[in-house]
Amino acid sequence: DFMNLPSWGKIVVKHYLRGGLIRHVSHRHHLRGSQSRGEAEFRMLQTLREHNFPVPEPLGWAEQGRLWVQTWLFIAEIPQARTLAEISCSDREGAATFLAEVSNLIDRLCDLKIHHVDLHPGNVVVDGNDHVFLIDFDKAAPTTESTSALRDRYHRRWNRAIAKHALSAGLKLPLPA
């Protein structure tokens, strides 16, 4: 969802929803952990921005409830954003031009030892100036996994998503040697 706030401009409001079978019981409520999903993602985005990583600017989070909580994250809108998956559907060759930057960002995540659990072309956003951003760091976390094992995991996950959604084979990443 989008909102326009006079002091901030356009922002994105991210609602955290449940998946799996439990979603049939409670779609928006989560059992409270040490920190809410919104707070965890907010802090991850802050950390990444401190490392000059291209992610949306985190503005804040809100939560409601004590044991069963609903959570929202507020981030700055990326102007004229299109996902790499959307771009690949209309311009396969143009989408492939962003692959080197995606690979570079994966290398940087590996160097920072951060595991983005859902990295795929739908979570890569290109703005109106062709700058590449990574989004959706829900459940992302620091890892002790080796850089090479993490890179291999990213590449395999990426390529599975390309095949699953029948996107251009030109978006596949070579598996690390």
Short mmCIF file of C-alpha atoms in Angstrom, two decimals:
data_model
loop_
_atom_site.label_atom_id
_atom_site.label_comp_id
_atom_site.label_asym_id
_atom_site.label_seq_id
_atom_site.Cartn_x
_atom_site.Cartn_y
_atom_site.Cartn_z
CA ASP A 1 0.00 0.00 0.00
CA PHE A 2 1.13 3.55 -0.68
CA MET A 3 0.53 6.72 1.35
CA ASN A 4 1.43 10.31 0.66
CA LEU A 5 2.65 12.10 3.79
CA PRO A 6 3.26 15.85 3.57
CA SER A 7 6.60 15.73 5.40
CA TRP A 8 7.91 12.54 3.74
CA GLY A 9 6.31 12.32 0.32
CA LYS A 10 5.17 8.95 -1.00
CA ILE A 11 5.83 6.01 1.28
CA VAL A 12 5.17 2.30 1.10
CA VAL A 13 3.30 0.59 3.94
CA LYS A 14 4.22 -3.08 4.15
CA HIS A 15 1.77 -5.37 5.97
CA TYR A 16 3.20 -8.60 7.31
CA LEU A 17 1.03 -11.58 6.44
CA ARG A 18 1.25 -15.21 7.51
CA GLY A 19 1.86 -18.01 5.09
CA GLY A 20 1.48 -21.75 5.34
CA LEU A 21 -1.46 -23.53 6.91
CA ILE A 22 -1.63 -21.15 9.87
CA ARG A 23 -2.74 -18.37 7.51
CA HIS A 24 -6.20 -20.00 7.49
CA VAL A 25 -6.46 -19.32 11.24
CA SER A 26 -4.78 -15.92 11.37
CA HIS A 27 -3.67 -14.09 8.25
CA ARG A 28 -2.25 -10.90 9.80
CA HIS A 29 -1.36 -11.78 13.40
CA HIS A 30 1.97 -13.22 14.49
CA LEU A 31 3.12 -14.58 17.80
CA ARG A 32 5.46 -12.02 19.34
CA GLY A 33 9.13 -12.89 19.29
CA SER A 34 11.99 -10.87 20.74
CA GLN A 35 11.32 -8.27 18.04
CA SER A 36 8.52 -7.92 15.53
CA ARG A 37 9.07 -8.69 11.86
CA GLY A 38 8.67 -4.98 11.09
CA GLU A 39 11.31 -3.98 13.61
CA ALA A 40 13.70 -6.70 12.42
CA GLU A 41 13.37 -5.67 8.78
CA PHE A 42 13.66 -1.98 9.72
CA ARG A 43 16.93 -2.67 11.56
CA MET A 44 18.27 -4.81 8.70
CA LEU A 45 17.53 -2.01 6.19
CA GLN A 46 19.25 0.50 8.50
CA THR A 47 22.34 -1.72 8.70
CA LEU A 48 22.47 -2.18 4.94
CA ARG A 49 22.10 1.57 4.33
CA GLU A 50 25.00 2.18 6.74
CA HIS A 51 27.04 0.07 4.29
CA ASN A 52 25.77 2.16 1.33
CA PHE A 53 23.73 -0.79 0.11
CA PRO A 54 20.91 0.11 -2.32
CA VAL A 55 17.75 -0.67 -0.34
CA PRO A 56 14.66 1.46 0.30
CA GLU A 57 15.01 4.03 3.08
CA PRO A 58 13.40 2.65 6.25
CA LEU A 59 11.20 5.26 7.94
CA GLY A 60 9.71 3.30 10.85
CA TRP A 61 7.52 0.44 11.93
CA ALA A 62 4.34 0.04 13.93
CA GLU A 63 2.83 -2.84 15.78
CA GLN A 64 -0.41 -3.57 17.55
CA GLY A 65 -1.00 -6.21 20.22
CA ARG A 66 0.98 -7.88 22.97
CA LEU A 67 1.14 -11.63 22.41
CA TRP A 68 -0.49 -11.77 18.96
CA VAL A 69 0.77 -8.77 17.01
CA GLN A 70 0.09 -7.11 13.70
CA THR A 71 3.08 -5.30 12.23
CA TRP A 72 3.69 -2.72 9.53
CA LEU A 73 6.90 -1.34 8.03
CA PHE A 74 7.11 2.15 6.51
CA ILE A 75 9.70 2.73 3.78
CA ALA A 76 10.34 5.49 1.26
CA GLU A 77 8.99 4.83 -2.21
CA ILE A 78 11.52 4.05 -4.93
CA PRO A 79 10.47 6.40 -7.77
CA GLN A 80 9.20 4.77 -10.98
CA ALA A 81 10.06 1.33 -9.59
CA ARG A 82 9.67 -1.78 -11.69
CA THR A 83 10.77 -5.24 -10.64
CA LEU A 84 13.33 -7.09 -12.70
CA ALA A 85 10.67 -9.77 -13.24
CA GLU A 86 8.33 -7.13 -14.77
CA ILE A 87 11.10 -5.75 -16.95
CA SER A 88 12.03 -9.23 -18.20
CA CYS A 89 8.45 -9.83 -19.37
CA SER A 90 8.49 -6.77 -21.64
CA ASP A 91 12.20 -6.43 -22.48
CA ARG A 92 14.18 -9.66 -22.04
CA GLU A 93 17.44 -8.23 -23.38
CA GLY A 94 17.08 -5.02 -21.39
CA ALA A 95 16.50 -7.00 -18.20
CA ALA A 96 19.72 -8.94 -18.76
CA THR A 97 21.70 -5.67 -18.68
CA PHE A 98 21.00 -5.48 -14.93
CA LEU A 99 22.37 -8.95 -14.22
CA ALA A 100 25.95 -7.78 -13.58
CA GLU A 101 24.68 -5.34 -10.93
CA VAL A 102 22.55 -8.05 -9.32
CA SER A 103 25.61 -10.32 -9.19
CA ASN A 104 27.63 -7.49 -7.62
CA LEU A 105 24.92 -6.95 -4.98
CA ILE A 106 24.89 -10.67 -4.19
CA ASP A 107 28.67 -10.54 -3.72
CA ARG A 108 28.25 -7.58 -1.35
CA LEU A 109 25.59 -9.43 0.67
CA CYS A 110 27.97 -12.39 0.91
CA ASP A 111 30.80 -10.11 2.09
CA LEU A 112 28.45 -8.67 4.74
CA LYS A 113 27.42 -12.26 5.68
CA ILE A 114 23.71 -11.47 5.26
CA HIS A 115 21.26 -14.09 4.06
CA HIS A 116 18.29 -12.64 2.16
CA VAL A 117 15.98 -15.65 2.28
CA ASP A 118 13.85 -14.68 -0.72
CA LEU A 119 16.13 -13.16 -3.35
CA HIS A 120 14.55 -13.44 -6.80
CA PRO A 121 13.81 -11.08 -9.75
CA GLY A 122 10.59 -9.91 -8.10
CA ASN A 123 12.64 -8.56 -5.18
CA VAL A 124 15.03 -6.62 -7.40
CA VAL A 125 13.69 -3.17 -8.24
CA VAL A 126 14.97 -0.78 -10.90
CA ASP A 127 14.09 2.91 -10.51
CA GLY A 128 13.46 5.50 -13.24
CA ASN A 129 17.21 6.21 -13.46
CA ASP A 130 18.11 2.52 -13.90
CA HIS A 131 19.50 2.19 -10.38
CA VAL A 132 19.09 -1.29 -8.92
CA PHE A 133 17.71 -1.86 -5.40
CA LEU A 134 17.06 -5.01 -3.39
CA ILE A 135 13.80 -5.19 -1.42
CA ASP A 136 11.93 -7.50 0.96
CA PHE A 137 14.43 -8.22 3.72
CA ASP A 138 11.74 -9.85 5.88
CA LYS A 139 13.41 -12.73 7.71
CA ALA A 140 16.87 -11.75 6.39
CA ALA A 141 19.56 -12.41 8.96
CA PRO A 142 23.30 -12.45 9.55
CA THR A 143 24.83 -15.86 8.87
CA THR A 144 27.97 -17.72 9.79
CA GLU A 145 27.87 -19.57 6.47
CA SER A 146 31.04 -19.24 4.38
CA THR A 147 31.01 -16.61 1.66
CA SER A 148 31.32 -19.23 -1.07
CA ALA A 149 28.49 -21.39 0.35
CA LEU A 150 26.26 -18.33 0.71
CA ARG A 151 27.02 -17.22 -2.85
CA ASP A 152 26.20 -20.71 -4.11
CA ARG A 153 22.91 -20.65 -2.17
CA TYR A 154 21.98 -17.26 -3.68
CA HIS A 155 22.76 -18.36 -7.22
CA ARG A 156 20.80 -21.61 -6.90
CA ARG A 157 17.79 -19.83 -5.35
CA TRP A 158 17.89 -17.18 -8.09
CA ASN A 159 18.05 -19.74 -10.91
CA ARG A 160 15.19 -21.81 -9.40
CA ALA A 161 13.03 -18.66 -9.39
CA ILE A 162 13.91 -17.96 -13.05
CA ALA A 163 12.82 -21.48 -14.02
CA LYS A 164 9.73 -21.52 -11.79
CA HIS A 165 8.34 -18.29 -13.23
CA ALA A 166 9.48 -19.04 -16.80
CA LEU A 167 11.53 -15.85 -16.99
CA SER A 168 14.19 -15.22 -19.59
CA ALA A 169 17.05 -17.70 -19.41
CA GLY A 170 19.27 -14.65 -19.94
CA LEU A 171 18.60 -13.77 -16.28
CA LYS A 172 20.24 -16.95 -14.95
CA LEU A 173 23.33 -16.49 -12.84
CA PRO A 174 26.30 -18.77 -13.43
CA LEU A 175 26.85 -21.12 -10.52
CA PRO A 176 30.08 -20.36 -8.66
CA ALA A 177 32.96 -22.71 -9.41
#
